[in-house]
Amino acid sequence: MVRYMGTAGSVANEFINIANADKSELTNMKLVKLMYVAQGLSLSILERPIFKDDQIEAWKYGPVVPSIYHEFKHFKSKPITSKSVTLDNKWENSFEPELTDEDDKKIVKLTWNLYKNTSAKDLASSTHRPGTPWSLTYRYGQSRVIDNRLIKKYYDQFVANLKNYSRSA
């Protein structure tokens, strides 16, 4: 069975849909951090990326999905009020990409439920901890790709801790 993989834009739009439904504000900084977490959870739980059309880079303020950051940077620190838009193959018509895979939607929802009440600043701080994929990749003044294998290894441990916590709760 061939699975349709989401794009960075479709994952971003799913987060925007959920934030809107929850009447929550979503900034660019928080969105790119949530996308990083969703990628990690997908790599660990589903054994595949949730999006493959962009990589996650280690920037000064943490992990960033460059295409999404650039698409929404005009909002600065204000809430995002529009969705990601892409062009069709002929470059004639634009559309808002949608996440169609139910497992991918569950990963986005799980990520949202884990971090919807966490500020963008706190999310950024948590990605700077020693031992995180960002901390192992970042070099001052360089945008370096964070390898998905490194992200998966980190989130495998995160998911194991989550399972242990849920069993003991």
CSV table of C-alpha atoms in Angstrom, one decimal:
chain,number,residue,atom,x,y,z
A,1,MET,CA,0.0,0.0,0.0
A,2,VAL,CA,1.4,3.4,-1.0
A,3,ARG,CA,0.9,6.0,1.6
A,4,TYR,CA,0.5,9.7,0.8
A,5,MET,CA,3.0,11.6,2.9
A,6,GLY,CA,2.1,15.0,4.2
A,7,THR,CA,4.0,18.1,3.3
A,8,ALA,CA,5.3,20.7,5.6
A,9,GLY,CA,2.5,22.9,4.5
A,10,SER,CA,-0.2,20.3,5.1
A,11,VAL,CA,1.2,19.7,8.6
A,12,ALA,CA,1.3,23.4,9.3
A,13,ASN,CA,-2.3,23.8,8.1
A,14,GLU,CA,-3.4,20.9,10.4
A,15,PHE,CA,-1.9,22.7,13.4
A,16,ILE,CA,-3.5,26.0,12.3
A,17,ASN,CA,-6.9,24.2,12.0
A,18,ILE,CA,-6.6,22.7,15.5
A,19,ALA,CA,-5.5,26.0,17.0
A,20,ASN,CA,-8.4,27.8,15.4
A,21,ALA,CA,-10.9,25.1,16.6
A,22,ASP,CA,-9.4,25.5,20.1
A,23,LYS,CA,-9.6,29.3,19.8
A,24,SER,CA,-5.9,29.4,20.6
A,25,GLU,CA,-3.3,31.7,19.1
A,26,LEU,CA,-0.5,30.1,17.2
A,27,THR,CA,2.7,32.1,16.3
A,28,ASN,CA,5.3,31.2,13.7
A,29,MET,CA,7.8,30.4,16.5
A,30,LYS,CA,5.4,28.0,18.2
A,31,LEU,CA,4.3,26.4,14.9
A,32,VAL,CA,7.8,25.5,13.8
A,33,LYS,CA,8.6,24.0,17.2
A,34,LEU,CA,5.4,22.0,17.1
A,35,MET,CA,6.3,20.8,13.7
A,36,TYR,CA,9.7,19.6,15.0
A,37,VAL,CA,8.0,17.7,17.8
A,38,ALA,CA,5.5,16.2,15.4
A,39,GLN,CA,8.3,15.1,13.1
A,40,GLY,CA,10.0,13.4,16.1
A,41,LEU,CA,6.9,11.7,17.3
A,42,SER,CA,6.1,10.5,13.8
A,43,LEU,CA,9.6,9.1,13.3
A,44,SER,CA,9.3,7.3,16.6
A,45,ILE,CA,5.7,6.1,16.6
A,46,LEU,CA,5.0,5.6,12.9
A,47,GLU,CA,8.7,4.9,11.9
A,48,ARG,CA,8.5,7.5,9.1
A,49,PRO,CA,8.6,11.3,8.7
A,50,ILE,CA,5.3,13.2,8.9
A,51,PHE,CA,6.7,15.4,6.1
A,52,LYS,CA,9.6,14.8,3.7
A,53,ASP,CA,9.6,18.0,1.5
A,54,ASP,CA,11.6,20.0,4.0
A,55,GLN,CA,14.3,19.3,6.6
A,56,ILE,CA,14.6,20.6,10.1
A,57,GLU,CA,17.5,22.9,10.7
A,58,ALA,CA,19.3,24.0,13.9
A,59,TRP,CA,19.0,27.8,14.1
A,60,LYS,CA,19.9,30.1,17.0
A,61,TYR,CA,16.5,29.8,18.6
A,62,GLY,CA,16.0,26.1,18.1
A,63,PRO,CA,14.9,23.7,15.5
A,64,VAL,CA,13.1,25.3,12.5
A,65,VAL,CA,11.3,24.1,9.4
A,66,PRO,CA,12.7,26.7,7.0
A,67,SER,CA,9.8,26.7,4.4
A,68,ILE,CA,7.2,27.2,7.1
A,69,TYR,CA,9.3,29.8,9.0
A,70,HIS,CA,9.7,31.8,5.7
A,71,GLU,CA,6.0,31.4,4.7
A,72,PHE,CA,4.8,32.9,8.0
A,73,LYS,CA,7.6,35.2,9.1
A,74,HIS,CA,5.5,38.3,8.0
A,75,PHE,CA,3.4,37.6,11.1
A,76,LYS,CA,6.5,38.2,13.3
A,77,SER,CA,5.4,37.3,16.9
A,78,LYS,CA,1.7,37.9,16.2
A,79,PRO,CA,-0.8,35.0,15.7
A,80,ILE,CA,-1.0,33.4,12.3
A,81,THR,CA,-4.2,34.3,10.6
A,82,SER,CA,-3.9,32.5,7.2
A,83,LYS,CA,-2.9,29.0,6.0
A,84,SER,CA,0.0,27.7,4.1
A,85,VAL,CA,-0.6,27.9,0.3
A,86,THR,CA,1.1,26.0,-2.5
A,87,LEU,CA,0.9,26.0,-6.3
A,88,ASP,CA,-0.2,23.1,-8.5
A,89,ASN,CA,2.2,21.4,-10.9
A,90,LYS,CA,1.5,23.8,-13.7
A,91,TRP,CA,2.2,26.8,-11.4
A,92,GLU,CA,-1.2,28.2,-12.3
A,93,ASN,CA,-3.5,27.6,-9.3
A,94,SER,CA,-2.8,27.9,-5.6
A,95,PHE,CA,-4.4,25.8,-2.9
A,96,GLU,CA,-4.1,25.1,0.8
A,97,PRO,CA,-2.6,21.6,1.3
A,98,GLU,CA,-4.4,19.3,3.6
A,99,LEU,CA,-3.1,16.5,5.7
A,100,THR,CA,-5.1,13.4,4.6
A,101,ASP,CA,-3.5,10.5,6.4
A,102,GLU,CA,-5.3,9.6,9.7
A,103,ASP,CA,-2.2,8.5,11.5
A,104,ASP,CA,-0.5,11.8,10.6
A,105,LYS,CA,-3.5,13.7,11.9
A,106,LYS,CA,-3.3,11.7,15.2
A,107,ILE,CA,0.4,12.7,15.5
A,108,VAL,CA,-0.5,16.4,15.0
A,109,LYS,CA,-3.3,16.1,17.6
A,110,LEU,CA,-1.0,14.3,20.1
A,111,THR,CA,1.6,17.0,19.6
A,112,TRP,CA,-1.0,19.8,20.1
A,113,ASN,CA,-2.4,18.1,23.2
A,114,LEU,CA,1.0,17.8,24.7
A,115,TYR,CA,2.1,21.4,24.1
A,116,LYS,CA,-1.0,23.6,23.4
A,117,ASN,CA,-0.5,25.3,26.8
A,118,THR,CA,3.2,25.7,26.4
A,119,SER,CA,4.5,29.1,25.2
A,120,ALA,CA,6.7,29.4,22.1
A,121,LYS,CA,9.4,30.7,24.4
A,122,ASP,CA,9.2,27.7,26.7
A,123,LEU,CA,9.2,25.3,23.7
A,124,ALA,CA,12.3,27.0,22.3
A,125,SER,CA,14.0,26.7,25.7
A,126,SER,CA,13.2,23.0,25.9
A,127,THR,CA,14.8,22.4,22.6
A,128,HIS,CA,18.1,24.0,23.9
A,129,ARG,CA,18.6,21.5,26.6
A,130,PRO,CA,21.8,19.5,26.6
A,131,GLY,CA,21.4,16.2,24.7
A,132,THR,CA,18.6,17.4,22.4
A,133,PRO,CA,19.1,17.0,18.6
A,134,TRP,CA,19.3,20.8,18.3
A,135,SER,CA,22.1,21.0,21.0
A,136,LEU,CA,24.0,18.2,19.3
A,137,THR,CA,23.7,19.9,15.8
A,138,TYR,CA,23.8,23.7,16.3
A,139,ARG,CA,26.9,25.7,15.6
A,140,TYR,CA,26.9,29.4,16.0
A,141,GLY,CA,26.3,31.3,12.8
A,142,GLN,CA,25.4,28.2,10.8
A,143,SER,CA,22.1,26.7,9.7
A,144,ARG,CA,22.7,23.0,9.9
A,145,VAL,CA,20.2,20.2,9.1
A,146,ILE,CA,19.3,18.1,12.1
A,147,ASP,CA,19.5,14.5,10.9
A,148,ASN,CA,16.2,12.6,11.2
A,149,ARG,CA,18.0,9.6,12.8
A,150,LEU,CA,19.1,11.9,15.6
A,151,ILE,CA,15.5,13.2,16.0
A,152,LYS,CA,14.2,9.7,16.0
A,153,LYS,CA,16.6,8.5,18.6
A,154,TYR,CA,15.7,11.4,20.9
A,155,TYR,CA,11.9,10.9,20.4
A,156,ASP,CA,12.2,7.1,20.9
A,157,GLN,CA,13.3,7.9,24.4
A,158,PHE,CA,10.6,10.6,24.8
A,159,VAL,CA,7.9,8.2,23.7
A,160,ALA,CA,9.2,5.5,26.1
A,161,ASN,CA,9.1,8.0,29.0
A,162,LEU,CA,5.6,9.0,28.0
A,163,LYS,CA,4.4,5.4,28.0
A,164,ASN,CA,6.0,4.8,31.4
A,165,TYR,CA,4.4,7.9,32.8
A,166,SER,CA,1.0,7.0,31.4
A,167,ARG,CA,1.2,3.5,33.0
A,168,SER,CA,2.1,5.0,36.4
A,169,ALA,CA,-0.5,7.7,36.3
